[in-house]
XYZ file of C-alpha atoms in Angstrom:
396
model
C -58.139 47.990 -31.065
C -57.873 51.519 -29.520
C -59.870 53.055 -26.744
C -59.583 56.370 -28.696
C -57.913 56.643 -32.132
C -58.860 60.261 -32.957
C -57.766 62.198 -34.952
C -56.287 59.201 -36.833
C -57.613 58.796 -40.416
C -57.195 56.301 -43.208
C -53.962 56.820 -45.092
C -51.866 57.782 -42.026
C -48.458 56.140 -41.869
C -47.479 53.175 -39.706
C -43.859 53.419 -38.522
C -41.491 51.160 -36.622
C -38.392 52.776 -35.106
C -39.087 55.834 -37.293
C -39.243 53.821 -40.549
C -42.504 53.586 -42.502
C -43.660 49.959 -42.669
C -47.287 50.438 -43.783
C -50.386 52.646 -43.547
C -53.838 52.779 -41.971
C -56.386 51.318 -44.415
C -59.638 51.798 -42.478
C -61.177 52.756 -39.127
C -64.425 51.547 -37.543
C -66.079 51.235 -34.164
C -66.700 47.848 -32.503
C -68.169 47.519 -28.999
C -67.177 51.052 -28.074
C -63.582 50.707 -29.278
C -61.788 51.973 -32.388
C -60.980 49.186 -34.828
C -57.939 50.350 -36.853
C -56.911 48.151 -39.803
C -53.242 48.511 -40.855
C -51.616 47.191 -44.033
C -48.023 46.254 -43.180
C -44.958 45.377 -45.196
C -44.471 41.545 -45.011
C -40.913 42.160 -43.753
C -42.441 43.617 -40.593
C -44.161 40.352 -39.696
C -44.530 38.396 -37.526
C -45.965 40.335 -34.593
C -45.726 38.940 -31.032
C -48.353 38.908 -28.303
C -46.681 41.786 -26.449
C -46.755 44.035 -29.574
C -47.846 47.648 -28.929
C -49.328 50.430 -31.075
C -49.388 54.135 -30.118
C -50.982 57.071 -31.967
C -48.449 59.927 -32.095
C -48.460 63.415 -33.708
C -46.248 64.143 -36.699
C -46.277 67.910 -36.042
C -48.267 70.603 -34.292
C -50.555 70.774 -37.306
C -52.508 67.743 -36.085
C -51.317 65.005 -38.457
C -50.889 61.582 -36.793
C -49.138 58.238 -37.364
C -49.172 54.827 -35.661
C -45.918 53.942 -33.839
C -45.753 50.098 -33.959
C -43.647 47.964 -31.576
C -43.537 44.378 -32.886
C -42.886 42.900 -29.406
C -40.095 40.771 -27.945
C -38.761 37.764 -29.814
C -39.205 35.530 -26.723
C -42.991 36.154 -26.635
C -45.400 33.901 -28.598
C -46.392 34.975 -32.154
C -49.833 36.480 -32.772
C -52.060 34.148 -34.749
C -53.603 35.359 -38.045
C -55.500 37.563 -38.319
C -53.165 39.424 -35.942
C -55.082 41.613 -33.461
C -53.373 43.932 -30.971
C -55.613 44.171 -27.900
C -56.727 47.539 -26.495
C -54.606 47.127 -23.353
C -51.510 47.193 -25.598
C -52.511 50.387 -27.479
C -52.389 54.052 -26.480
C -52.440 57.592 -27.891
C -50.304 60.608 -27.025
C -51.774 63.791 -25.504
C -52.109 66.723 -27.923
C -51.126 70.247 -27.053
C -54.602 71.544 -27.701
C -55.950 69.060 -25.165
C -53.566 70.455 -22.591
C -54.600 74.024 -23.435
C -58.258 73.134 -23.320
C -57.767 71.712 -19.821
C -56.533 75.084 -18.507
C -58.890 77.655 -17.042
C -59.027 81.188 -18.421
C -56.526 82.884 -16.016
C -54.003 80.085 -16.469
C -54.436 80.148 -20.246
C -53.888 83.943 -20.305
C -50.782 83.569 -18.140
C -49.434 80.808 -20.368
C -50.118 82.976 -23.453
C -48.246 85.873 -21.847
C -45.369 83.566 -20.990
C -45.137 82.271 -24.529
C -45.362 85.815 -25.939
C -42.611 87.044 -23.635
C -40.508 83.986 -24.448
C -40.980 84.618 -28.170
C -39.937 88.243 -27.817
C -36.933 87.215 -25.724
C -35.555 84.749 -28.204
C -36.452 86.792 -31.310
C -33.309 87.192 -33.355
C -31.410 84.866 -30.941
C -32.044 81.615 -32.768
C -28.351 80.824 -33.267
C -27.628 81.409 -29.585
C -30.614 79.341 -28.516
C -29.487 76.587 -30.828
C -25.956 76.746 -29.363
C -27.380 76.726 -25.839
C -29.486 73.692 -26.627
C -26.427 72.006 -28.129
C -24.467 72.781 -24.942
C -27.300 71.436 -22.799
C -27.234 68.113 -24.651
C -24.410 66.497 -22.576
C -25.907 67.875 -19.380
C -29.277 66.397 -20.256
C -27.549 63.081 -21.062
C -25.867 63.096 -17.667
C -29.187 64.036 -16.088
C -30.788 61.066 -17.820
C -28.067 58.771 -16.499
C -28.542 60.208 -12.999
C -32.273 59.619 -13.245
C -31.728 56.004 -14.335
C -29.211 55.462 -11.527
C -31.618 56.906 -8.968
C -34.327 54.699 -10.405
C -32.135 51.626 -9.882
C -31.361 52.781 -6.339
C -35.002 53.558 -5.636
C -35.430 50.484 -3.436
C -32.317 51.373 -1.402
C -33.434 54.978 -1.002
C -36.908 53.826 -0.002
C -35.437 51.511 2.641
C -33.211 54.334 3.902
C -36.192 56.642 4.222
C -38.174 53.925 5.998
C -35.347 53.465 8.519
C -34.799 57.198 9.054
C -38.493 57.897 9.476
C -38.863 56.180 12.928
C -35.759 58.023 14.162
C -37.116 61.339 12.905
C -40.498 60.665 14.485
C -38.830 59.750 17.791
C -36.748 62.914 17.774
C -39.714 65.057 16.762
C -41.997 63.584 19.418
C -43.039 65.595 22.434
C -42.695 68.780 20.328
C -38.969 68.336 19.913
C -38.171 68.049 23.615
C -36.457 64.664 23.041
C -34.239 66.270 20.429
C -33.490 69.124 22.820
C -32.519 66.642 25.524
C -30.318 64.777 23.053
C -28.593 67.991 22.019
C -28.172 68.960 25.686
C -26.645 65.579 26.538
C -24.280 65.856 23.592
C -23.282 69.347 24.666
C -22.627 68.163 28.245
C -20.540 65.268 26.973
C -18.458 67.540 24.754
C -17.993 70.003 27.610
C -16.848 67.206 29.943
C -14.428 66.016 27.265
C -13.096 69.586 26.921
C -12.678 69.929 30.707
C -10.790 66.622 30.853
C -8.655 67.382 27.838
C -5.467 67.533 29.920
C -6.086 64.115 31.463
C -7.003 62.800 28.036
C -3.778 64.172 26.568
C -1.760 62.521 29.359
C -3.550 59.229 28.733
C -2.819 59.506 25.030
C 0.829 60.241 25.834
C 1.034 57.056 27.928
C -0.752 55.019 25.291
C 2.383 54.202 23.195
C 4.173 52.751 26.236
C 1.108 50.758 27.152
C 0.901 49.449 23.620
C 4.586 48.432 23.697
C 4.057 46.540 26.966
C 0.985 44.904 25.507
C 3.029 43.925 22.449
C 5.696 42.293 24.636
C 3.031 40.539 26.665
C 1.395 39.269 23.511
C 4.790 38.051 22.279
C 5.282 36.046 25.487
C 1.743 34.770 25.193
C 2.483 33.639 21.647
C 5.514 31.684 22.936
C 3.401 30.067 25.626
C 0.798 29.226 23.009
C 3.447 27.595 20.793
C 4.681 25.531 23.730
C 1.169 24.616 24.809
C 0.083 23.487 21.365
C 1.797 20.025 21.557
C 0.450 19.496 25.079
C -3.062 20.365 23.967
C -2.666 18.098 20.948
C -1.658 15.221 23.245
C -4.616 15.937 25.519
C -7.012 15.964 22.586
C -7.512 12.147 22.475
C -8.370 12.186 26.188
C -10.865 15.010 25.725
C -12.562 13.022 22.977
C -13.131 10.209 25.510
C -14.163 12.441 28.431
C -17.793 11.452 28.070
C -16.954 7.736 28.264
C -14.557 8.357 31.163
C -17.162 10.363 33.066
C -19.717 7.606 32.445
C -17.334 4.960 33.814
C -16.547 7.157 36.839
C -20.265 7.565 37.500
C -20.744 3.814 37.336
C -17.794 3.258 39.702
C -19.205 5.872 42.092
C -22.594 4.157 42.018
C -20.927 0.788 42.716
C -18.754 2.130 45.569
C -21.545 4.040 47.324
C -22.859 0.947 49.207
C -19.321 -0.071 50.197
C -18.519 3.430 51.445
C -21.816 3.541 53.318
C -20.949 0.276 55.163
C -17.312 1.298 55.731
C -17.973 3.366 58.847
C -18.461 0.372 61.243
C -15.327 -1.254 59.820
C -13.336 1.923 60.409
C -14.608 2.159 63.963
C -13.603 -1.475 64.617
C -10.227 -0.884 62.967
C -9.717 2.125 65.248
C -10.321 -0.033 68.307
C -7.879 -2.662 66.952
C -5.258 0.020 66.418
C -5.755 1.222 70.002
C -5.294 -2.350 71.251
C -2.210 -2.859 69.095
C -0.566 0.370 70.266
C 1.145 -1.206 73.360
C 2.495 -4.079 71.238
C 3.821 -1.662 68.613
C 5.447 0.403 71.343
C 7.118 -2.731 72.796
C 8.276 -3.835 69.333
C 9.630 -0.360 68.727
C 11.820 -0.536 71.806
C 12.994 -4.042 70.813
C 13.497 -3.099 67.183
C 17.287 -2.649 67.510
C 17.726 -6.151 68.946
C 15.407 -7.616 66.331
C 17.442 -6.003 63.577
C 20.569 -7.650 64.971
C 18.893 -11.035 65.152
C 17.527 -10.647 61.631
C 20.962 -9.677 60.331
C 22.507 -12.721 61.988
C 19.781 -15.070 60.732
C 19.964 -13.826 57.183
C 23.122 -15.840 56.165
C 21.614 -18.991 57.696
C 18.373 -18.484 55.808
C 20.225 -17.810 52.562
C 22.337 -21.006 52.929
C 19.227 -22.941 53.887
C 17.388 -21.689 50.809
C 20.321 -22.597 48.572
C 20.225 -26.187 49.968
C 16.425 -26.308 50.382
C 15.940 -29.223 48.013
C 18.297 -31.474 49.979
C 16.669 -30.484 53.276
C 13.176 -31.266 51.984
C 14.361 -34.599 50.559
C 15.920 -35.464 53.912
C 12.661 -34.732 55.729
C 10.727 -36.806 53.211
C 13.034 -39.804 53.284
C 13.448 -39.667 57.070
C 9.656 -39.631 57.514
C 9.401 -42.712 55.302
C 12.226 -44.427 57.189
C 10.759 -43.797 60.633
C 7.565 -45.444 59.473
C 9.426 -48.487 58.159
C 9.016 -47.621 54.453
C 11.009 -45.786 51.836
C 8.341 -45.914 49.117
C 9.821 -49.080 47.524
C 10.519 -51.529 50.339
C 10.775 -51.960 54.113
C 14.445 -51.038 54.141
C 16.025 -47.695 54.875
C 18.621 -46.962 52.255
C 21.223 -44.312 52.927
C 24.556 -43.311 51.408
C 26.995 -42.077 54.023
C 30.288 -40.420 53.152
C 32.757 -41.639 55.738
C 34.584 -38.497 56.647
C 35.611 -37.879 60.219
C 35.487 -34.121 59.641
C 31.870 -34.079 58.510
C 30.315 -37.098 60.310
C 31.707 -36.494 63.790
C 30.443 -38.999 66.313
C 28.484 -41.035 63.762
C 31.456 -43.265 62.846
C 34.360 -43.810 65.353
C 37.642 -42.126 64.415
C 40.662 -44.427 63.828
C 42.646 -42.856 66.650
C 39.811 -43.626 69.055
C 39.670 -47.355 68.215
C 42.239 -48.363 70.867
C 40.643 -46.244 73.536
C 37.221 -47.701 72.812
C 38.690 -51.232 73.038
C 40.240 -50.482 76.428
C 36.997 -49.006 77.614
C 35.172 -52.124 76.477
C 37.438 -54.271 78.709
C 36.822 -52.105 81.721
C 33.069 -51.955 81.294
C 30.725 -54.434 79.694
C 28.555 -51.622 78.178
C 29.046 -50.263 74.617
C 27.938 -47.029 72.936
C 24.582 -47.277 71.216
C 24.679 -48.076 67.535
C 22.874 -46.027 64.912
C 19.135 -46.295 65.511
C 19.421 -47.930 68.940
C 18.857 -44.847 71.135
C 15.369 -45.531 72.379
C 15.221 -42.204 74.244
C 14.912 -40.235 70.928
C 12.265 -40.634 68.269
C 14.946 -40.765 65.558
C 16.923 -43.504 67.351
C 20.106 -41.306 67.233
C 21.947 -39.569 69.961
C 21.990 -35.760 70.062
C 25.573 -35.637 68.745
C 24.667 -37.982 65.904
C 21.670 -35.866 64.936
C 23.719 -32.660 64.955
C 26.425 -34.264 62.834
C 23.896 -35.547 60.326
C 22.095 -32.212 60.086
C 25.426 -30.464 59.682
C 26.245 -32.755 56.743
C 22.888 -32.074 55.133
C 23.316 -28.298 55.546
C 26.742 -28.363 53.980
C 28.880 -28.650 57.075
C 27.437 -25.675 58.982
């Protein structure tokens, strides 16, 4: 189906890629469109839904043929009878149609141009042919350039879109903004030219500055290497900082009431310190004497601690004895080592036996026996108590 199939006639060729594959068998009109029936070689089939047909001229004499494109293999196949829709058909523009579209002055000018061109190339066919042959590579490169520009069309369009606001901004206010920009640039360049000497001196000092910066960076790298293990060891703590801060907040919340009630305690403690100041001063003056007493008492305390078990047993058994009990019976049981050196005064010495006998003749009284001294709660005399304590303490 063609919108316009003139001047196509029955018997015209049907070609695909320049090869004849059939011919036009008939033409008719249906619903305002040209219905062209083509007989095709079976090898040309099948046709696909995106198949196209174009009426093209064979030469300037007006003969036509149908250029058939069978469509892409990925498109669905046209069902029989195969019909190519009008939107997939077209016809080329003839030269006479172009000439008929020109007005009289333009047509006369075009005729003069063609006449002059014919006279210019008359007898120069070989040169024109050579020129066309030389233009072939250039036209090929031009075609490649056109295809490349076509692929970059989106990029070029975006570039134009971005440049357009800048151009409009510079062109606004009749170009005064651009003038101001140029003036500012000129002032900046002039200032740079005036300060060229200072700039040169700065550039001359730049290598030294860079060397110092390099040394500083080297030291910094050493510090970084040394700090890396420390930071790695701190890392576990930093991971728990949130939990630590939460615990600290809880502790602060718990200690706030105590700290709030601490002020009266501190005031009372201050008064106690003021009251204790005279005592501390007195103890300070007596500190030297106390140190001497403590140094002297230390050996006694050490010996007492070494024999503490015996001392405590003595106190226990003596308390039981003074109450008439020893935990088992009503008798006081004691083991006494008869040794004049250690139990002085508790048992008479042999050399004193005669003297005590003589004394007993002169006076009817006798020394009190063990447990008979009623003036002491233990029933012993003072010498007997000291001797017994000395034995218990190891002869001190």
